[in-house]
XYZ file of C-alpha atoms in Angstrom:
515
model
C -24.011 9.968 -35.703
C -20.420 11.109 -35.490
C -20.870 12.744 -32.410
C -22.231 10.093 -30.856
C -19.830 7.981 -31.429
C -17.234 10.721 -30.298
C -18.257 11.503 -28.126
C -19.715 8.025 -26.297
C -16.242 6.772 -26.921
C -14.582 9.903 -25.320
C -16.453 9.437 -22.132
C -15.412 5.963 -21.517
C -12.221 6.412 -22.377
C -11.225 9.367 -19.940
C -12.813 7.288 -16.999
C -10.077 4.294 -18.617
C -7.078 6.976 -18.643
C -8.209 8.100 -15.367
C -8.175 4.748 -14.160
C -4.464 3.834 -15.568
C -2.982 7.160 -13.988
C -4.427 6.268 -10.513
C -2.651 3.078 -10.667
C 1.219 4.251 -12.130
C -0.038 7.263 -9.469
C -0.771 3.843 -6.065
C 2.409 1.972 -7.429
C 4.277 5.581 -6.617
C 5.187 5.910 -10.690
C 7.721 2.566 -9.857
C 8.324 0.916 -12.887
C 8.240 -2.238 -11.133
C 5.723 -1.772 -8.849
C 2.943 -0.604 -11.473
C 4.466 -3.935 -14.069
C 3.915 -6.490 -10.562
C 0.690 -5.515 -10.077
C -0.561 -7.658 -13.620
C 1.149 -10.832 -12.178
C -1.627 -10.528 -9.990
C -5.558 -11.618 -10.982
C -6.611 -8.460 -10.604
C -3.920 -7.203 -12.493
C -4.302 -9.604 -15.178
C -8.657 -9.352 -15.662
C -7.885 -5.266 -16.558
C -5.855 -6.652 -19.510
C -7.847 -9.844 -20.422
C -11.711 -9.769 -18.913
C -14.626 -10.911 -21.207
C -15.080 -6.930 -22.836
C -11.331 -6.626 -24.101
C -11.865 -10.626 -25.464
C -15.221 -9.073 -27.295
C -13.413 -5.928 -28.302
C -10.893 -8.030 -30.105
C -13.056 -10.497 -31.846
C -15.267 -7.858 -33.266
C -11.852 -6.454 -34.351
C -10.367 -8.951 -36.040
C -13.814 -10.010 -38.244
C -14.130 -6.321 -38.927
C -13.238 -7.018 -42.892
C -15.553 -9.924 -42.841
C -18.600 -8.227 -40.843
C -18.295 -4.728 -40.851
C -21.545 -3.269 -39.991
C -21.658 -6.062 -37.102
C -18.558 -4.358 -35.496
C -20.853 -0.501 -36.140
C -23.788 -1.813 -34.105
C -21.588 -3.972 -31.394
C -19.744 -0.837 -30.680
C -22.079 1.519 -30.810
C -24.430 -0.878 -27.805
C -20.861 -1.156 -25.375
C -19.804 1.864 -25.834
C -23.365 2.979 -24.225
C -23.146 0.257 -21.935
C -19.682 1.799 -21.335
C -21.358 4.775 -21.160
C -23.783 3.738 -18.365
C -21.111 2.304 -16.228
C -19.629 5.626 -15.946
C -22.554 7.752 -15.270
C -23.395 5.540 -13.002
C -20.197 4.657 -10.812
C -19.552 9.071 -10.669
C -23.130 8.843 -9.169
C -21.834 7.053 -6.659
C -18.559 7.757 -5.900
C -16.704 5.308 -7.215
C -14.928 6.408 -9.877
C -11.153 5.827 -9.881
C -9.043 8.186 -10.130
C -5.014 9.848 -9.442
C -5.237 12.468 -6.233
C -5.099 16.013 -6.876
C -1.772 16.901 -7.197
C 0.421 18.849 -9.505
C 1.450 15.523 -11.505
C -1.115 13.945 -11.042
C -3.083 17.028 -12.940
C -0.532 17.380 -15.385
C -0.958 13.946 -16.187
C -4.538 14.180 -16.577
C -4.160 16.845 -19.146
C -1.593 15.433 -21.300
C -3.191 12.780 -22.070
C -6.703 14.331 -22.405
C -5.072 16.802 -24.783
C -4.123 13.475 -26.469
C -6.775 11.845 -26.229
C -9.204 15.011 -27.623
C -5.803 15.124 -30.619
C -6.223 11.619 -31.318
C -10.492 12.808 -32.110
C -9.755 15.528 -33.829
C -7.863 14.081 -36.748
C -10.017 11.367 -37.060
C -12.468 13.553 -37.397
C -10.573 15.629 -40.045
C -10.408 12.397 -41.523
C -12.653 10.806 -42.549
C -15.632 12.440 -43.082
C -18.210 10.776 -45.242
C -20.523 8.315 -43.502
C -19.931 5.634 -45.865
C -16.370 5.737 -43.531
C -18.587 5.375 -39.501
C -16.771 2.002 -39.947
C -13.465 2.373 -40.354
C -14.127 5.744 -37.470
C -15.401 3.065 -35.492
C -12.993 1.004 -36.584
C -10.256 3.214 -34.987
C -11.673 4.661 -32.123
C -11.786 0.350 -31.221
C -7.351 0.507 -31.879
C -7.133 3.476 -29.317
C -10.113 2.083 -26.651
C -7.800 -1.898 -26.277
C -4.454 0.014 -26.421
C -5.297 2.745 -23.302
C -3.415 0.585 -20.645
C -0.361 1.172 -23.062
C -1.144 5.106 -24.227
C -1.272 6.082 -20.423
C 1.418 4.329 -19.528
C 3.748 5.535 -22.287
C 2.423 9.380 -21.830
C 3.742 9.370 -17.347
C 7.084 6.939 -18.759
C 7.330 10.332 -21.104
C 6.894 13.211 -18.660
C 9.362 10.992 -16.488
C 11.849 13.208 -17.093
C 10.825 16.011 -16.412
C 9.610 14.992 -13.216
C 13.294 13.165 -12.568
C 13.934 16.994 -13.125
C 11.672 18.549 -11.000
C 12.547 15.629 -8.672
C 16.033 16.949 -8.680
C 15.293 20.471 -8.480
C 12.999 19.786 -4.763
C 15.267 17.339 -3.277
C 18.548 19.787 -3.975
C 16.413 22.898 -2.118
C 15.953 20.364 1.312
C 19.134 20.232 1.555
C 20.677 22.988 1.742
C 17.300 24.107 3.656
C 18.697 20.599 5.749
C 22.338 21.988 5.798
C 21.074 25.403 7.761
C 19.701 23.496 10.204
C 22.748 22.658 12.326
C 21.565 20.906 15.610
C 18.742 19.506 14.915
C 19.033 15.494 15.341
C 17.550 13.619 12.965
C 16.272 10.110 13.992
C 16.344 7.835 10.316
C 13.367 5.024 10.404
C 13.189 2.409 7.551
C 12.413 -1.780 7.195
C 9.916 -4.054 5.519
C 8.026 -3.513 8.450
C 7.215 -1.593 11.232
C 8.386 2.045 10.046
C 5.144 4.319 10.385
C 4.167 2.667 14.439
C 7.605 3.383 14.997
C 7.464 6.670 14.365
C 4.431 7.634 15.759
C 5.478 5.550 19.618
C 8.799 7.789 18.066
C 7.594 11.163 18.222
C 4.019 10.763 21.117
C 6.843 10.178 23.269
C 10.017 12.217 22.080
C 7.362 15.155 22.466
C 7.381 14.793 26.057
C 9.956 17.231 26.161
C 11.494 17.799 22.923
C 9.953 20.277 19.922
C 9.051 17.607 17.313
C 8.984 17.993 13.845
C 8.004 13.691 12.059
C 6.686 12.731 8.451
C 3.188 12.401 7.674
C 0.858 9.663 6.574
C 2.979 8.165 3.310
C 5.680 11.317 2.997
C 7.970 7.970 3.512
C 9.668 8.314 -0.113
C 12.664 11.372 -1.485
C 10.037 13.718 -2.886
C 7.913 13.500 0.794
C 10.775 13.800 3.171
C 12.099 16.725 0.459
C 8.966 18.322 0.656
C 8.767 17.787 5.047
C 12.000 19.606 4.929
C 11.115 22.585 2.852
C 7.943 22.794 4.251
C 7.742 21.943 7.952
C 10.840 22.552 9.006
C 11.278 25.359 11.308
C 14.504 26.964 13.231
C 12.229 26.233 17.233
C 11.783 22.315 15.846
C 15.174 19.785 17.733
C 14.098 16.566 16.772
C 13.147 15.293 13.007
C 12.129 12.037 12.931
C 12.255 10.130 9.465
C 10.268 8.052 7.677
C 12.836 6.359 5.357
C 11.186 3.727 2.627
C 12.528 3.224 -0.865
C 12.133 -0.020 -3.215
C 15.345 -0.452 -5.318
C 19.362 -0.418 -4.089
C 21.030 2.927 -3.092
C 16.656 4.448 -2.143
C 17.612 4.489 1.418
C 21.134 5.896 1.022
C 19.514 9.233 -1.131
C 17.255 10.081 1.546
C 19.862 9.701 3.547
C 22.019 12.150 1.681
C 18.618 15.067 2.030
C 18.219 14.302 5.698
C 21.892 13.825 7.944
C 19.777 11.138 10.509
C 22.344 10.689 13.249
C 20.231 7.976 15.144
C 19.171 4.447 12.883
C 16.595 2.699 13.765
C 15.688 -0.636 11.635
C 12.906 -1.851 12.604
C 12.309 -5.157 10.744
C 13.201 -6.787 7.664
C 11.003 -9.333 5.851
C 10.434 -10.375 1.379
C 8.152 -7.696 1.542
C 8.682 -5.582 -1.629
C 11.205 -8.515 -2.880
C 9.342 -8.415 -6.041
C 11.130 -5.221 -6.303
C 14.286 -5.703 -5.045
C 15.142 -8.879 -6.558
C 16.072 -11.046 -4.143
C 16.313 -11.400 -0.420
C 19.714 -10.103 0.439
C 19.222 -6.693 -1.530
C 16.303 -5.374 -0.068
C 18.774 -5.838 3.130
C 21.470 -4.726 2.040
C 18.876 -1.440 0.925
C 18.104 -1.298 5.074
C 21.681 -1.050 6.158
C 22.166 1.412 3.631
C 20.957 3.721 6.523
C 23.284 2.143 9.520
C 26.202 2.869 6.352
C 25.266 6.164 6.209
C 25.377 7.460 10.156
C 28.210 9.332 11.685
C 30.678 7.961 13.825
C 28.737 9.476 16.827
C 25.871 7.584 15.770
C 23.723 5.870 16.950
C 21.608 2.181 16.113
C 19.520 0.763 16.754
C 18.848 -3.666 15.807
C 14.848 -5.437 16.063
C 16.044 -8.014 17.994
C 13.631 -9.606 16.815
C 14.570 -10.292 14.089
C 16.955 -12.302 12.344
C 17.621 -9.946 9.537
C 18.211 -7.461 12.310
C 20.184 -9.535 14.659
C 22.607 -10.328 11.578
C 22.767 -6.997 10.791
C 23.516 -6.199 14.372
C 26.718 -8.608 14.841
C 27.646 -6.782 10.991
C 27.772 -3.725 12.572
C 30.188 -4.472 15.887
C 32.173 -5.736 13.526
C 32.507 -2.916 10.732
C 31.890 0.081 13.677
C 34.083 -1.507 15.996
C 37.317 1.077 15.830
C 34.565 3.595 16.959
C 33.850 4.308 20.004
C 31.236 7.031 19.736
C 28.946 4.979 17.246
C 26.965 3.136 19.459
C 24.765 0.398 19.026
C 21.279 -1.649 20.733
C 19.397 -4.181 20.516
C 15.256 -3.482 21.557
C 12.234 -5.624 21.255
C 13.224 -8.795 22.735
C 10.279 -8.862 25.023
C 7.639 -7.652 23.644
C 4.615 -10.291 23.567
C 1.998 -8.316 21.255
C 1.798 -7.048 17.768
C 3.638 -3.549 17.689
C 5.607 -3.952 20.558
C 8.802 -3.914 19.442
C 8.075 -0.730 18.167
C 7.152 0.493 21.452
C 9.978 -1.108 22.486
C 12.370 0.447 19.507
C 10.786 4.296 20.932
C 11.468 3.405 24.356
C 15.471 2.697 24.045
C 15.371 5.761 21.519
C 13.858 8.580 24.390
C 16.531 6.558 26.395
C 19.146 6.961 24.961
C 18.239 10.927 24.252
C 18.064 10.900 28.048
C 15.360 10.791 28.473
C 13.837 9.277 32.128
C 11.417 6.490 32.920
C 9.151 8.134 34.580
C 8.651 10.627 31.772
C 8.146 7.774 29.217
C 6.536 5.493 31.377
C 3.772 8.327 31.804
C 4.174 9.577 27.744
C 3.680 5.492 27.061
C 0.662 6.288 28.581
C -0.654 9.017 26.835
C -0.767 6.985 23.056
C -3.888 6.040 21.453
C -5.088 3.262 20.931
C -5.278 3.993 17.192
C -1.031 4.515 17.015
C 0.162 2.015 15.972
C -0.142 -0.816 13.822
C -4.050 -2.684 14.483
C -6.744 -1.597 16.468
C -8.814 -3.825 19.082
C -13.105 -1.521 18.002
C -16.445 -3.207 19.287
C -18.113 -3.852 16.322
C -21.850 -4.190 15.690
C -23.005 -6.408 18.645
C -20.409 -6.390 20.836
C -18.158 -8.544 17.838
C -14.761 -8.789 18.537
C -13.262 -6.668 15.092
C -9.626 -6.453 15.175
C -9.088 -4.074 12.502
C -5.093 -3.893 10.607
C -6.309 -2.780 7.470
C -3.375 0.359 7.142
C -0.874 -2.413 5.243
C 0.122 -5.497 5.658
C 3.763 -7.812 5.572
C 4.088 -11.411 6.010
C 5.665 -10.456 10.014
C 2.596 -8.115 10.221
C 0.068 -11.148 9.582
C 1.537 -13.658 11.726
C 2.131 -11.581 14.467
C -1.937 -10.400 14.149
C -2.811 -13.617 14.387
C -1.079 -14.506 16.777
C -1.682 -11.649 19.145
C -5.139 -12.643 18.103
C -4.507 -16.485 19.374
C -3.861 -14.749 22.864
C -5.850 -12.562 23.553
C -9.281 -13.720 22.384
C -10.480 -17.404 23.252
C -13.843 -17.351 21.091
C -14.050 -18.215 17.443
C -12.007 -16.909 15.102
C -12.138 -15.065 11.697
C -9.209 -13.614 9.722
C -10.738 -11.819 6.429
C -7.818 -10.913 3.976
C -6.296 -10.934 0.159
C -3.056 -12.675 -1.252
C -0.047 -10.714 -0.343
C 1.267 -8.789 -3.471
C 4.865 -7.947 -4.553
C 6.576 -10.880 -3.191
C 8.213 -11.488 -5.987
C 9.837 -15.839 -5.679
C 8.852 -15.369 -2.230
C 5.754 -15.705 -2.789
C 4.400 -18.854 -2.471
C 6.991 -19.512 0.925
C 5.288 -16.945 2.487
C 1.621 -18.467 2.063
C 1.749 -21.570 2.803
C 3.785 -20.230 6.232
C 1.141 -17.801 6.573
C -1.560 -20.360 5.790
C -0.140 -22.486 9.274
C -0.066 -19.847 10.836
C -4.574 -19.132 9.466
C -5.014 -23.244 9.976
C -3.218 -23.091 13.837
C -5.763 -20.201 15.265
C -7.701 -19.142 12.679
C -12.267 -21.377 12.211
C -11.989 -19.517 9.485
C -10.362 -17.307 6.752
C -11.552 -15.854 3.583
C -9.740 -15.132 1.854
C -10.291 -12.024 -1.134
C -7.626 -12.517 -4.098
C -6.783 -16.085 -5.817
C -3.556 -15.554 -6.703
C -1.705 -17.165 -3.409
C -4.377 -18.746 -2.478
C -3.894 -22.217 -2.930
C -0.540 -22.812 -0.947
C -2.714 -20.515 1.349
C -5.071 -23.081 1.856
C -2.049 -25.837 1.284
C -1.997 -24.890 5.089
C -5.024 -23.579 6.329
C -7.226 -26.940 4.768
C -11.575 -26.822 4.723
C -11.073 -23.832 7.244
C -9.903 -21.195 3.600
C -11.982 -20.147 1.764
C -12.178 -17.050 -1.604
C -14.906 -15.077 -1.600
C -14.599 -11.212 -3.108
C -18.275 -10.218 -3.026
C -18.424 -8.167 -0.554
C -21.498 -8.601 0.124
C -21.222 -12.675 0.085
C -18.372 -12.189 2.476
C -20.211 -10.090 5.279
C -23.570 -12.688 4.796
C -20.827 -16.143 5.453
C -20.169 -14.405 8.500
C -23.325 -14.080 9.419
C -23.959 -17.399 8.725
C -20.759 -19.063 10.794
C -21.688 -16.873 13.866
C -24.827 -19.043 13.635
C -24.171 -22.190 13.184
C -25.152 -24.379 16.140
C -27.260 -21.923 17.449
C -31.021 -22.416 18.384
C -32.097 -19.439 17.218
C -30.768 -18.446 13.983
C -33.843 -15.844 13.031
C -32.520 -13.218 14.433
C -32.410 -10.113 12.043
C -29.172 -8.634 13.607
C -26.076 -10.025 11.119
C -23.839 -11.055 15.298
C -26.791 -10.939 17.722
C -25.272 -14.513 18.879
C -22.048 -13.682 18.812
C -20.273 -14.825 22.701
C -17.469 -12.895 24.117
C -14.367 -13.975 22.563
C -15.633 -14.894 19.030
C -13.117 -11.305 16.959
C -12.663 -10.788 13.361
C -9.403 -10.026 11.870
C -9.808 -7.138 9.041
C -6.049 -7.539 7.022
C -4.361 -5.269 4.841
C -7.576 -3.950 1.373
C -10.622 -5.700 3.175
C -13.774 -4.382 1.206
C -14.967 -0.388 2.490
C -18.508 -1.554 2.480
C -16.928 -5.116 4.931
C -15.156 -1.966 7.198
C -18.691 -0.085 7.196
C -20.620 -2.773 8.343
C -18.914 -4.580 10.413
C -17.237 -1.518 11.994
C -19.510 1.088 10.814
C -16.735 3.696 9.784
């Protein structure tokens, strides 16, 4: 009996530990981002769900009904075990992406879990004490989120030491490349697109190294320098991301940029920065770190960038060699500012208009922030699932408005990590949805109320992927005489479009696009 309970508990608890380590990794081991997740509805459900409530009730009723605890927990653990097996077979288990840090944390967590079980078995051997055995297993079960987090935090000093060691080695190697030109790119949005556009254009004339996807942290940039930087490279394009003050300054100390691009600033990640002022100051750390003969580029279509451009005019007025540029004034499509920014940098680096034009013509559609695809039965699918931010959502809605004349649908979750700006941002998005869309399917509840204030009855909340697909199908069938077609979008017209924004269910993407 002890063995059976131990086995069932170990499997379900290992699954839970892997999930929380996955969540920590997803939030880049940033305490603020991790905690902010629990302010969302999905985060709250992780802690206050029916299963956890039942377990807490069982614990509280233990003194009066010990046998009820025994039987109920046995049934619950069997069900959780079966769910784990089911998720494993369907490849739906959430677990961290393999890295040395993740492997170390998983090992530490499993050792702690095993040690707890071993000590418990050593101290509760009699069959009469099995109820107490179950009691302590349930305590560990309920506290798994805290235990997993504690393991991460306990080993954080070791992670910091390792991080500092990597950064130090990267700085030494970077110092050996005296003639390397580094372009630093930061902003609340548009960093990756600008990096990809710039790399595509400059590679027409120069040997280019760029940071890889999601490689914009101090460790990511350092590893790129250590693993990929070689003498033949002339230009290093470095994407820079941060979640707190000093983050961009640290990255500049590693990469030593001579050119800085601020792609745009908005409320993204305000939950971790604390205020819009802190976000602006952090992004400006890139410009402050540039040398006296550096070049700074600012997105003219962003009000905060314009403010920083004017600030730079004042602060750098005595530095004749320092150059300051605005770009993107005439951009009229999503990501337009980003490609204009890349072209402006290329021009300052000596590329002619013909060279830039030739390079730009080779840029693949998939490089930008959005990709327009023909889905099943020719439905226009605007894929903007890479990431989402307030300005990006508004720009994508404007793009859909200007380029598709038919019925328009958006599918998106509420945006996260916006802090105190969240309500105002979602009202703004709701107003734009009301202006552009015929239907808005919002997949999370957190700020649905604010979106609906602007979008009205066009906005509906749905989180089940299959129900969302059926809603889209039924919407396109409305008003048609023949509603019996087996094809989901047989009644879609030319100009009809579906915008998939941010993290939408994978099932829905697969059904609409076939990817």
